Amino acid sequence: YGGGNGFSLRNKLINGDFNIWHRGSSVAIGGSEVYTADRWGAIASGANVTAHYTSYPEYAAGMSGTAYVIDGAAGNTGAEVFQRIESFNTRGLAGKTMTLSGLLYKTDTGTATWEASYANTADVFSARTVIASGTLNATAGMYVVRYPSSSCL
């Protein structure tokens, strides 16, 4: 959103390009929340999965950068990737229009879901309110995910 208060067009996600992995370049994920790329976490259901990074060209010709990859195993029924943004970093966003966007590459025909939410109590994410969500029922390939929302915070 625009505004002249220092927040104009500023990305609120930290390490949004997945270039920093201080915990190692490959992280095992099970049924408990685990931090993977810096500021990012994940949890799996069913069988465990592995999160790691790779360069875009492996998945998308003509693009450069780093991609966050989750490799599943037989019996895996889902994986969630998340970033918790502290309340200090969301000051001044109440009632503003925000856009959530990214690239998703799928190698199977299952569904991919996404959600944007905020903590019900400042910086305590055990209870949260969902403000936007969606599901991609798609075949393998790359998809652009973009959702403008006017109901943030």
Tab-separated table of N, CA and C in Angstrom:
chain	number	residue	atom	x	y	z
A	1	TYR	N	0.837	-1.176	0.000
A	1	TYR	CA	0.000	0.000	0.000
A	1	TYR	C	0.874	1.227	0.000
A	2	GLY	N	0.365	2.339	-0.442
A	2	GLY	CA	1.128	3.585	-0.481
A	2	GLY	C	0.867	4.384	0.773
A	3	GLY	N	1.726	5.305	1.084
A	3	GLY	CA	1.398	6.070	2.248
A	3	GLY	C	2.411	7.053	2.744
A	4	GLY	N	3.592	7.174	2.339
A	4	GLY	CA	4.493	8.207	2.816
A	4	GLY	C	4.890	8.089	4.268
A	5	ASN	N	4.631	6.957	4.928
A	5	ASN	CA	5.002	6.813	6.328
A	5	ASN	C	6.132	5.799	6.501
A	6	GLY	N	6.884	5.543	5.444
A	6	GLY	CA	8.000	4.617	5.549
A	6	GLY	C	7.641	3.176	5.259
A	7	PHE	N	6.367	2.860	5.108
A	7	PHE	CA	5.961	1.492	4.855
A	7	PHE	C	5.537	1.269	3.410
A	8	SER	N	5.567	2.270	2.577
A	8	SER	CA	5.087	2.180	1.208
A	8	SER	C	5.809	1.081	0.435
A	9	LEU	N	5.042	0.136	-0.073
A	9	LEU	CA	5.527	-0.965	-0.902
A	9	LEU	C	6.620	-1.789	-0.238
A	10	ARG	N	6.673	-1.830	1.037
A	10	ARG	CA	7.689	-2.597	1.756
A	10	ARG	C	7.191	-4.018	1.993
A	11	ASN	N	8.002	-4.994	1.658
A	11	ASN	CA	7.660	-6.381	1.872
A	11	ASN	C	7.712	-6.681	3.368
A	12	LYS	N	6.675	-7.242	3.909
A	12	LYS	CA	6.635	-7.571	5.330
A	12	LYS	C	7.250	-8.929	5.640
A	13	LEU	N	7.455	-9.753	4.622
A	13	LEU	CA	8.086	-11.046	4.839
A	13	LEU	C	9.603	-10.865	4.890
A	14	ILE	N	10.214	-11.488	5.859
A	14	ILE	CA	11.663	-11.449	6.000
A	14	ILE	C	12.213	-12.713	5.362
A	15	ASN	N	13.276	-12.582	4.575
A	15	ASN	CA	13.867	-13.694	3.837
A	15	ASN	C	12.850	-14.294	2.866
A	16	GLY	N	12.080	-13.438	2.236
A	16	GLY	CA	11.061	-13.885	1.298
A	16	GLY	C	11.604	-14.567	0.064
A	17	ASP	N	12.879	-14.404	-0.207
A	17	ASP	CA	13.486	-15.080	-1.347
A	17	ASP	C	14.181	-16.386	-0.943
A	18	PHE	N	14.087	-16.760	0.327
A	18	PHE	CA	14.620	-18.025	0.852
A	18	PHE	C	16.122	-18.190	0.637
A	19	ASN	N	16.874	-17.105	0.632
A	19	ASN	CA	18.314	-17.189	0.410
A	19	ASN	C	19.112	-17.536	1.664
A	20	ILE	N	18.541	-17.377	2.849
A	20	ILE	CA	19.297	-17.585	4.094
A	20	ILE	C	18.760	-18.821	4.817
A	21	TRP	N	19.642	-19.784	5.061
A	21	TRP	CA	19.305	-21.050	5.734
A	21	TRP	C	20.376	-21.339	6.794
A	22	HIS	N	20.367	-20.635	7.895
A	22	HIS	CA	21.382	-20.833	8.934
A	22	HIS	C	21.275	-22.186	9.626
A	23	ARG	N	20.140	-22.835	9.565
A	23	ARG	CA	19.965	-24.123	10.228
A	23	ARG	C	20.401	-25.288	9.346
A	24	GLY	N	20.938	-24.984	8.178
A	24	GLY	CA	21.358	-26.020	7.240
A	24	GLY	C	20.535	-25.946	5.972
A	25	SER	N	21.049	-26.531	4.908
A	25	SER	CA	20.385	-26.430	3.608
A	25	SER	C	19.288	-27.467	3.413
A	26	SER	N	19.150	-28.391	4.361
A	26	SER	CA	18.103	-29.407	4.293
A	26	SER	C	17.635	-29.689	5.714
A	27	VAL	N	16.327	-29.632	5.943
A	27	VAL	CA	15.779	-29.785	7.285
A	27	VAL	C	14.652	-30.813	7.263
A	28	ALA	N	14.703	-31.807	8.156
A	28	ALA	CA	13.635	-32.804	8.277
A	28	ALA	C	12.452	-32.201	9.029
A	29	ILE	N	11.241	-32.471	8.539
A	29	ILE	CA	10.025	-31.912	9.126
A	29	ILE	C	9.085	-33.053	9.479
A	30	GLY	N	8.617	-33.055	10.724
A	30	GLY	CA	7.658	-34.061	11.174
A	30	GLY	C	6.381	-33.403	11.647
A	31	GLY	N	5.774	-33.972	12.670
A	31	GLY	CA	4.487	-33.512	13.160
A	31	GLY	C	4.553	-32.322	14.101
A	32	SER	N	5.722	-31.777	14.358
A	32	SER	CA	5.883	-30.591	15.201
A	32	SER	C	6.484	-29.471	14.369
A	33	GLU	N	6.177	-28.241	14.730
A	33	GLU	CA	6.717	-27.100	14.000
A	33	GLU	C	8.239	-27.072	14.084
A	34	VAL	N	8.878	-26.864	12.943
A	34	VAL	CA	10.329	-26.809	12.841
A	34	VAL	C	10.690	-25.586	12.023
A	35	TYR	N	11.735	-24.876	12.436
A	35	TYR	CA	12.193	-23.745	11.627
A	35	TYR	C	13.160	-24.239	10.574
A	36	THR	N	13.006	-23.713	9.374
A	36	THR	CA	13.763	-24.167	8.206
A	36	THR	C	14.610	-23.000	7.706
A	37	ALA	N	14.231	-22.387	6.596
A	37	ALA	CA	14.901	-21.167	6.141
A	37	ALA	C	14.700	-20.107	7.214
A	38	ASP	N	15.651	-19.187	7.343
A	38	ASP	CA	15.528	-18.165	8.387
A	38	ASP	C	14.181	-17.452	8.301
A	39	ARG	N	13.491	-17.369	9.438
A	39	ARG	CA	12.182	-16.744	9.628
A	39	ARG	C	11.021	-17.576	9.098
A	40	TRP	N	11.279	-18.760	8.546
A	40	TRP	CA	10.249	-19.627	7.993
A	40	TRP	C	10.197	-20.922	8.777
A	41	GLY	N	9.007	-21.454	8.920
A	41	GLY	CA	8.827	-22.725	9.600
A	41	GLY	C	7.943	-23.635	8.782
A	42	ALA	N	7.850	-24.893	9.210
A	42	ALA	CA	7.015	-25.863	8.506
A	42	ALA	C	6.586	-26.949	9.476
A	43	ILE	N	5.518	-27.628	9.109
A	43	ILE	CA	5.018	-28.779	9.855
A	43	ILE	C	4.416	-29.735	8.832
A	44	ALA	N	4.536	-31.033	9.072
A	44	ALA	CA	4.008	-32.037	8.144
A	44	ALA	C	2.958	-32.887	8.837
A	45	SER	N	2.070	-33.449	8.047
A	45	SER	CA	1.099	-34.409	8.573
A	45	SER	C	1.221	-35.695	7.762
A	46	GLY	N	0.895	-36.811	8.390
A	46	GLY	CA	1.150	-38.094	7.747
A	46	GLY	C	2.624	-38.416	7.905
A	47	ALA	N	3.303	-38.724	6.819
A	47	ALA	CA	4.733	-39.033	6.861
A	47	ALA	C	5.561	-37.751	6.909
A	48	ASN	N	6.796	-37.884	7.382
A	48	ASN	CA	7.716	-36.743	7.428
A	48	ASN	C	8.089	-36.299	6.014
A	49	VAL	N	8.531	-35.042	5.905
A	49	VAL	CA	9.005	-34.487	4.642
A	49	VAL	C	10.353	-33.812	4.895
A	50	THR	N	10.990	-33.366	3.841
A	50	THR	CA	12.239	-32.631	3.948
A	50	THR	C	12.091	-31.305	3.234
A	51	ALA	N	12.515	-30.220	3.879
A	51	ALA	CA	12.540	-28.900	3.246
A	51	ALA	C	13.979	-28.587	2.891
A	52	HIS	N	14.180	-28.029	1.719
A	52	HIS	CA	15.515	-27.618	1.308
A	52	HIS	C	15.374	-26.514	0.277
A	53	TYR	N	16.486	-25.938	-0.107
A	53	TYR	CA	16.437	-24.900	-1.124
A	53	TYR	C	17.113	-25.373	-2.384
A	54	THR	N	16.731	-24.774	-3.475
A	54	THR	CA	17.351	-25.042	-4.767
A	54	THR	C	17.235	-23.778	-5.599
A	55	SER	N	17.928	-23.736	-6.706
A	55	SER	CA	17.814	-22.574	-7.581
A	55	SER	C	16.597	-22.739	-8.476
A	56	TYR	N	15.990	-21.634	-8.863
A	56	TYR	CA	14.815	-21.660	-9.729
A	56	TYR	C	14.978	-22.467	-11.004
A	57	PRO	N	16.107	-22.357	-11.708
A	57	PRO	CA	16.178	-23.018	-13.016
A	57	PRO	C	15.807	-24.490	-13.000
A	58	GLU	N	15.982	-25.155	-11.868
A	58	GLU	CA	15.581	-26.561	-11.781
A	58	GLU	C	14.076	-26.703	-12.031
A	59	TYR	N	13.304	-25.673	-11.684
A	59	TYR	CA	11.857	-25.736	-11.794
A	59	TYR	C	11.278	-24.806	-12.848
A	60	ALA	N	11.882	-23.651	-13.060
A	60	ALA	CA	11.286	-22.655	-13.932
A	60	ALA	C	12.330	-22.042	-14.852
A	61	ALA	N	12.276	-22.383	-16.098
A	61	ALA	CA	13.241	-21.853	-17.062
A	61	ALA	C	13.117	-20.337	-17.152
A	62	GLY	N	14.245	-19.678	-17.246
A	62	GLY	CA	14.247	-18.235	-17.428
A	62	GLY	C	14.158	-17.434	-16.144
A	63	MET	N	14.087	-18.069	-14.994
A	63	MET	CA	14.016	-17.355	-13.719
A	63	MET	C	15.283	-17.633	-12.934
A	64	SER	N	15.640	-16.728	-12.057
A	64	SER	CA	16.796	-16.963	-11.204
A	64	SER	C	16.405	-16.644	-9.775
A	65	GLY	N	17.102	-17.237	-8.857
A	65	GLY	CA	16.799	-17.031	-7.446
A	65	GLY	C	16.818	-18.355	-6.711
A	66	THR	N	16.269	-18.358	-5.520
A	66	THR	CA	16.233	-19.544	-4.680
A	66	THR	C	14.787	-19.951	-4.448
A	67	ALA	N	14.522	-21.230	-4.447
A	67	ALA	CA	13.178	-21.753	-4.203
A	67	ALA	C	13.189	-22.606	-2.932
A	68	TYR	N	12.100	-22.563	-2.189
A	68	TYR	CA	11.878	-23.388	-1.001
A	68	TYR	C	11.182	-24.649	-1.500
A	69	VAL	N	11.759	-25.804	-1.253
A	69	VAL	CA	11.234	-27.054	-1.780
A	69	VAL	C	10.867	-27.979	-0.632
A	70	ILE	N	9.717	-28.634	-0.746
A	70	ILE	CA	9.331	-29.677	0.208
A	70	ILE	C	9.219	-30.975	-0.571
A	71	ASP	N	10.028	-31.961	-0.170
A	71	ASP	CA	9.974	-33.288	-0.763
A	71	ASP	C	9.191	-34.183	0.178
A	72	GLY	N	8.095	-34.733	-0.321
A	72	GLY	CA	7.243	-35.581	0.494
A	72	GLY	C	7.661	-37.033	0.429
A	73	ALA	N	6.991	-37.833	1.218
A	73	ALA	CA	7.229	-39.267	1.247
A	73	ALA	C	5.871	-39.955	1.166
A	74	ALA	N	5.889	-41.246	0.827
A	74	ALA	CA	4.647	-42.006	0.796
A	74	ALA	C	3.952	-41.885	2.155
A	75	GLY	N	2.696	-41.607	2.149
A	75	GLY	CA	1.945	-41.459	3.386
A	75	GLY	C	1.827	-40.028	3.868
A	76	ASN	N	2.557	-39.097	3.250
A	76	ASN	CA	2.435	-37.692	3.635
A	76	ASN	C	1.089	-37.166	3.157
A	77	THR	N	0.353	-36.521	4.043
A	77	THR	CA	-0.963	-35.982	3.687
A	77	THR	C	-0.983	-34.468	3.641
A	78	GLY	N	0.122	-33.832	4.002
A	78	GLY	CA	0.158	-32.379	3.923
A	78	GLY	C	1.392	-31.798	4.569
A	79	ALA	N	1.700	-30.570	4.176
A	79	ALA	CA	2.801	-29.824	4.771
A	79	ALA	C	2.401	-28.359	4.783
A	80	GLU	N	2.734	-27.673	5.843
A	80	GLU	CA	2.413	-26.252	5.993
A	80	GLU	C	3.723	-25.485	6.137
A	81	VAL	N	3.860	-24.428	5.371
A	81	VAL	CA	5.014	-23.533	5.468
A	81	VAL	C	4.489	-22.205	5.985
A	82	PHE	N	5.178	-21.595	6.949
A	82	PHE	CA	4.647	-20.368	7.546
A	82	PHE	C	5.749	-19.391	7.903
A	83	GLN	N	5.356	-18.148	8.040
A	83	GLN	CA	6.200	-17.112	8.623
A	83	GLN	C	5.335	-16.286	9.555
A	84	ARG	N	5.818	-16.086	10.749
A	84	ARG	CA	5.102	-15.267	11.733
A	84	ARG	C	5.725	-13.883	11.743
A	85	ILE	N	4.914	-12.886	11.471
A	85	ILE	CA	5.388	-11.512	11.420
A	85	ILE	C	4.986	-10.835	12.721
A	86	GLU	N	5.962	-10.343	13.462
A	86	GLU	CA	5.699	-9.742	14.763
A	86	GLU	C	4.847	-8.480	14.620
A	87	SER	N	4.086	-8.184	15.659
A	87	SER	CA	3.169	-7.043	15.636
A	87	SER	C	3.901	-5.723	15.382
A	88	PHE	N	5.128	-5.588	15.856
A	88	PHE	CA	5.887	-4.366	15.629
A	88	PHE	C	6.033	-4.084	14.131
A	89	ASN	N	6.190	-5.149	13.341
A	89	ASN	CA	6.390	-5.000	11.904
A	89	ASN	C	5.098	-4.821	11.117
A	90	THR	N	3.963	-4.829	11.791
A	90	THR	CA	2.692	-4.628	11.097
A	90	THR	C	1.994	-3.349	11.534
A	91	ARG	N	2.690	-2.527	12.300
A	91	ARG	CA	2.097	-1.260	12.726
A	91	ARG	C	1.645	-0.460	11.508
A	92	GLY	N	0.513	0.161	11.593
A	92	GLY	CA	0.019	1.018	10.531
A	92	GLY	C	-0.660	0.296	9.384
A	93	LEU	N	-0.857	-1.010	9.497
A	93	LEU	CA	-1.477	-1.748	8.398
A	93	LEU	C	-2.976	-1.957	8.568
A	94	ALA	N	-3.508	-1.702	9.750
A	94	ALA	CA	-4.934	-1.941	10.000
A	94	ALA	C	-5.786	-1.213	8.974
A	95	GLY	N	-6.678	-1.962	8.336
A	95	GLY	CA	-7.590	-1.389	7.358
A	95	GLY	C	-6.974	-1.110	5.999
A	96	LYS	N	-5.707	-1.424	5.808
A	96	LYS	CA	-5.028	-1.171	4.536
A	96	LYS	C	-5.212	-2.361	3.589
A	97	THR	N	-5.120	-2.113	2.301
A	97	THR	CA	-5.171	-3.174	1.306
A	97	THR	C	-3.767	-3.734	1.115
A	98	MET	N	-3.648	-5.034	1.241
A	98	MET	CA	-2.363	-5.709	1.096
A	98	MET	C	-2.487	-6.721	-0.033
A	99	THR	N	-1.377	-7.109	-0.624
A	99	THR	CA	-1.364	-8.139	-1.656
A	99	THR	C	-0.402	-9.242	-1.236
A	100	LEU	N	-0.892	-10.456	-1.273
A	100	LEU	CA	-0.081	-11.637	-1.025
A	100	LEU	C	0.192	-12.264	-2.386
A	101	SER	N	1.453	-12.470	-2.716
A	101	SER	CA	1.747	-13.068	-4.010
A	101	SER	C	2.983	-13.946	-3.916
A	102	GLY	N	3.087	-14.881	-4.817
A	102	GLY	CA	4.227	-15.765	-4.855
A	102	GLY	C	4.103	-16.745	-6.001
A	103	LEU	N	5.108	-17.583	-6.154
A	103	LEU	CA	5.097	-18.627	-7.169
A	103	LEU	C	4.992	-19.978	-6.471
A	104	LEU	N	4.212	-20.864	-7.042
A	104	LEU	CA	4.061	-22.216	-6.522
A	104	LEU	C	4.318	-23.178	-7.674
A	105	TYR	N	5.204	-24.115	-7.455
A	105	TYR	CA	5.462	-25.136	-8.461
A	105	TYR	C	5.095	-26.475	-7.851
A	106	LYS	N	4.225	-27.212	-8.531
A	106	LYS	CA	3.795	-28.514	-8.040
A	106	LYS	C	4.281	-29.600	-8.971
A	107	THR	N	4.707	-30.710	-8.393
A	107	THR	CA	5.136	-31.840	-9.210
A	107	THR	C	4.122	-32.977	-9.169
A	108	ASP	N	2.999	-32.763	-8.506
A	108	ASP	CA	1.959	-33.788	-8.464
A	108	ASP	C	0.620	-33.150	-8.827
A	109	THR	N	-0.446	-33.916	-8.708
A	109	THR	CA	-1.763	-33.398	-9.074
A	109	THR	C	-2.629	-33.098	-7.856
A	110	GLY	N	-2.069	-33.095	-6.674
A	110	GLY	CA	-2.832	-32.820	-5.465
A	110	GLY	C	-3.201	-31.355	-5.338
A	111	THR	N	-3.839	-31.017	-4.255
A	111	THR	CA	-4.238	-29.628	-4.018
A	111	THR	C	-3.173	-28.898	-3.221
A	112	ALA	N	-3.154	-27.602	-3.366
A	112	ALA	CA	-2.292	-26.733	-2.563
A	112	ALA	C	-3.194	-25.662	-1.976
A	113	THR	N	-3.111	-25.457	-0.682
A	113	THR	CA	-3.930	-24.437	-0.036
A	113	THR	C	-3.022	-23.392	0.592
A	114	TRP	N	-3.555	-22.184	0.766
A	114	TRP	CA	-2.805	-21.116	1.406
A	114	TRP	C	-3.760	-20.352	2.324
A	115	GLU	N	-3.159	-19.649	3.259
A	115	GLU	CA	-3.950	-18.911	4.246
A	115	GLU	C	-3.143	-17.725	4.740
A	116	ALA	N	-3.808	-16.628	4.958
A	116	ALA	CA	-3.220	-15.462	5.624
A	116	ALA	C	-4.020	-15.238	6.894
A	117	SER	N	-3.324	-15.071	8.001
A	117	SER	CA	-4.011	-14.902	9.283
A	117	SER	C	-3.184	-13.999	10.183
A	118	TYR	N	-3.794	-13.577	11.277
A	118	TYR	CA	-3.065	-12.798	12.269
A	118	TYR	C	-3.312	-13.378	13.650
A	119	ALA	N	-2.371	-13.145	14.542
A	119	ALA	CA	-2.467	-13.650	15.918
A	119	ALA	C	-3.560	-12.904	16.663
A	120	ASN	N	-4.357	-13.634	17.437
A	120	ASN	CA	-5.417	-12.992	18.223
A	120	ASN	C	-4.852	-12.161	19.364
A	121	THR	N	-3.686	-12.542	19.863
A	121	THR	CA	-2.974	-11.784	20.884
A	121	THR	C	-1.609	-11.447	20.289
A	122	ALA	N	-1.160	-10.231	20.476
A	122	ALA	CA	0.084	-9.780	19.854
A	122	ALA	C	1.209	-10.796	20.048
A	123	ASP	N	1.745	-11.298	18.948
A	123	ASP	CA	2.903	-12.185	18.912
A	123	ASP	C	2.687	-13.538	19.577
A	124	VAL	N	1.447	-13.933	19.822
A	124	VAL	CA	1.121	-15.262	20.337
A	124	VAL	C	0.273	-15.936	19.264
A	125	PHE	N	0.858	-16.881	18.533
A	125	PHE	CA	0.218	-17.417	17.336
A	125	PHE	C	-0.523	-18.730	17.568
A	126	SER	N	-0.738	-19.131	18.817
A	126	SER	CA	-1.472	-20.367	19.073
A	126	SER	C	-2.940	-20.230	18.686
A	127	ALA	N	-3.485	-19.020	18.728
A	127	ALA	CA	-4.852	-18.752	18.264
A	127	ALA	C	-4.761	-17.613	17.258
A	128	ARG	N	-5.370	-17.815	16.099
A	128	ARG	CA	-5.277	-16.799	15.062
A	128	ARG	C	-6.586	-16.672	14.308
A	129	THR	N	-6.737	-15.552	13.622
A	129	THR	CA	-7.917	-15.276	12.817
A	129	THR	C	-7.522	-15.283	11.347
A	130	VAL	N	-8.198	-16.100	10.547
A	130	VAL	CA	-7.919	-16.193	9.122
A	130	VAL	C	-8.600	-15.019	8.418
A	131	ILE	N	-7.835	-14.295	7.590
A	131	ILE	CA	-8.409	-13.161	6.856
A	131	ILE	C	-8.528	-13.447	5.365
A	132	ALA	N	-7.825	-14.467	4.865
A	132	ALA	CA	-7.939	-14.858	3.467
A	132	ALA	C	-7.376	-16.262	3.312
A	133	SER	N	-7.926	-17.029	2.384
A	133	SER	CA	-7.420	-18.370	2.117
A	133	SER	C	-7.854	-18.785	0.718
A	134	GLY	N	-7.241	-19.841	0.228
A	134	GLY	CA	-7.601	-20.341	-1.092
A	134	GLY	C	-7.039	-21.721	-1.324
A	135	THR	N	-7.534	-22.372	-2.366
A	135	THR	CA	-7.092	-23.713	-2.732
A	135	THR	C	-6.830	-23.759	-4.225
A	136	LEU	N	-5.715	-24.354	-4.606
A	136	LEU	CA	-5.404	-24.610	-6.008
A	136	LEU	C	-5.578	-26.093	-6.263
A	137	ASN	N	-6.563	-26.449	-7.061
A	137	ASN	CA	-6.730	-27.834	-7.488
A	137	ASN	C	-6.115	-27.913	-8.862
A	138	ALA	N	-4.888	-28.371	-8.929
A	138	ALA	CA	-4.152	-28.214	-10.174
A	138	ALA	C	-3.292	-29.422	-10.483
A	139	THR	N	-2.937	-29.514	-11.733
A	139	THR	CA	-1.977	-30.514	-12.166
A	139	THR	C	-0.576	-29.967	-11.925
A	140	ALA	N	0.414	-30.778	-12.220
A	140	ALA	CA	1.795	-30.340	-12.045
A	140	ALA	C	2.076	-29.131	-12.929
A	141	GLY	N	2.886	-28.211	-12.452
A	141	GLY	CA	3.239	-27.018	-13.207
A	141	GLY	C	3.468	-25.851	-12.281
A	142	MET	N	3.689	-24.682	-12.840
A	142	MET	CA	3.928	-23.483	-12.039
A	142	MET	C	2.689	-22.594	-12.061
A	143	TYR	N	2.384	-22.001	-10.927
A	143	TYR	CA	1.222	-21.140	-10.786
A	143	TYR	C	1.620	-19.880	-10.041
A	144	VAL	N	1.080	-18.768	-10.443
A	144	VAL	CA	1.274	-17.517	-9.722
A	144	VAL	C	0.120	-17.393	-8.743
A	145	VAL	N	0.446	-17.187	-7.479
A	145	VAL	CA	-0.570	-17.014	-6.450
A	145	VAL	C	-0.590	-15.540	-6.095
A	146	ARG	N	-1.696	-14.875	-6.284
A	146	ARG	CA	-1.795	-13.459	-5.957
A	146	ARG	C	-3.179	-13.209	-5.384
A	147	TYR	N	-3.221	-12.600	-4.223
A	147	TYR	CA	-4.497	-12.328	-3.598
A	147	TYR	C	-4.484	-10.941	-2.986
A	148	PRO	N	-5.228	-10.008	-3.562
A	148	PRO	CA	-5.353	-8.701	-2.902
A	148	PRO	C	-6.427	-8.799	-1.827
A	149	SER	N	-6.172	-8.240	-0.698
A	149	SER	CA	-7.130	-8.287	0.404
A	149	SER	C	-7.346	-6.914	0.984
A	150	SER	N	-8.600	-6.578	1.257
A	150	SER	CA	-8.878	-5.284	1.884
A	150	SER	C	-9.262	-5.472	3.344
A	151	SER	N	-9.123	-6.701	3.859
A	151	SER	CA	-9.560	-6.971	5.227
A	151	SER	C	-8.391	-7.344	6.137
A	152	CYS	N	-7.247	-6.700	5.929
A	152	CYS	CA	-6.069	-7.031	6.731
A	152	CYS	C	-6.156	-6.476	8.138
A	153	LEU	N	-5.738	-7.292	9.074
A	153	LEU	CA	-5.613	-6.946	10.487
A	153	LEU	C	-6.899	-6.450	11.023
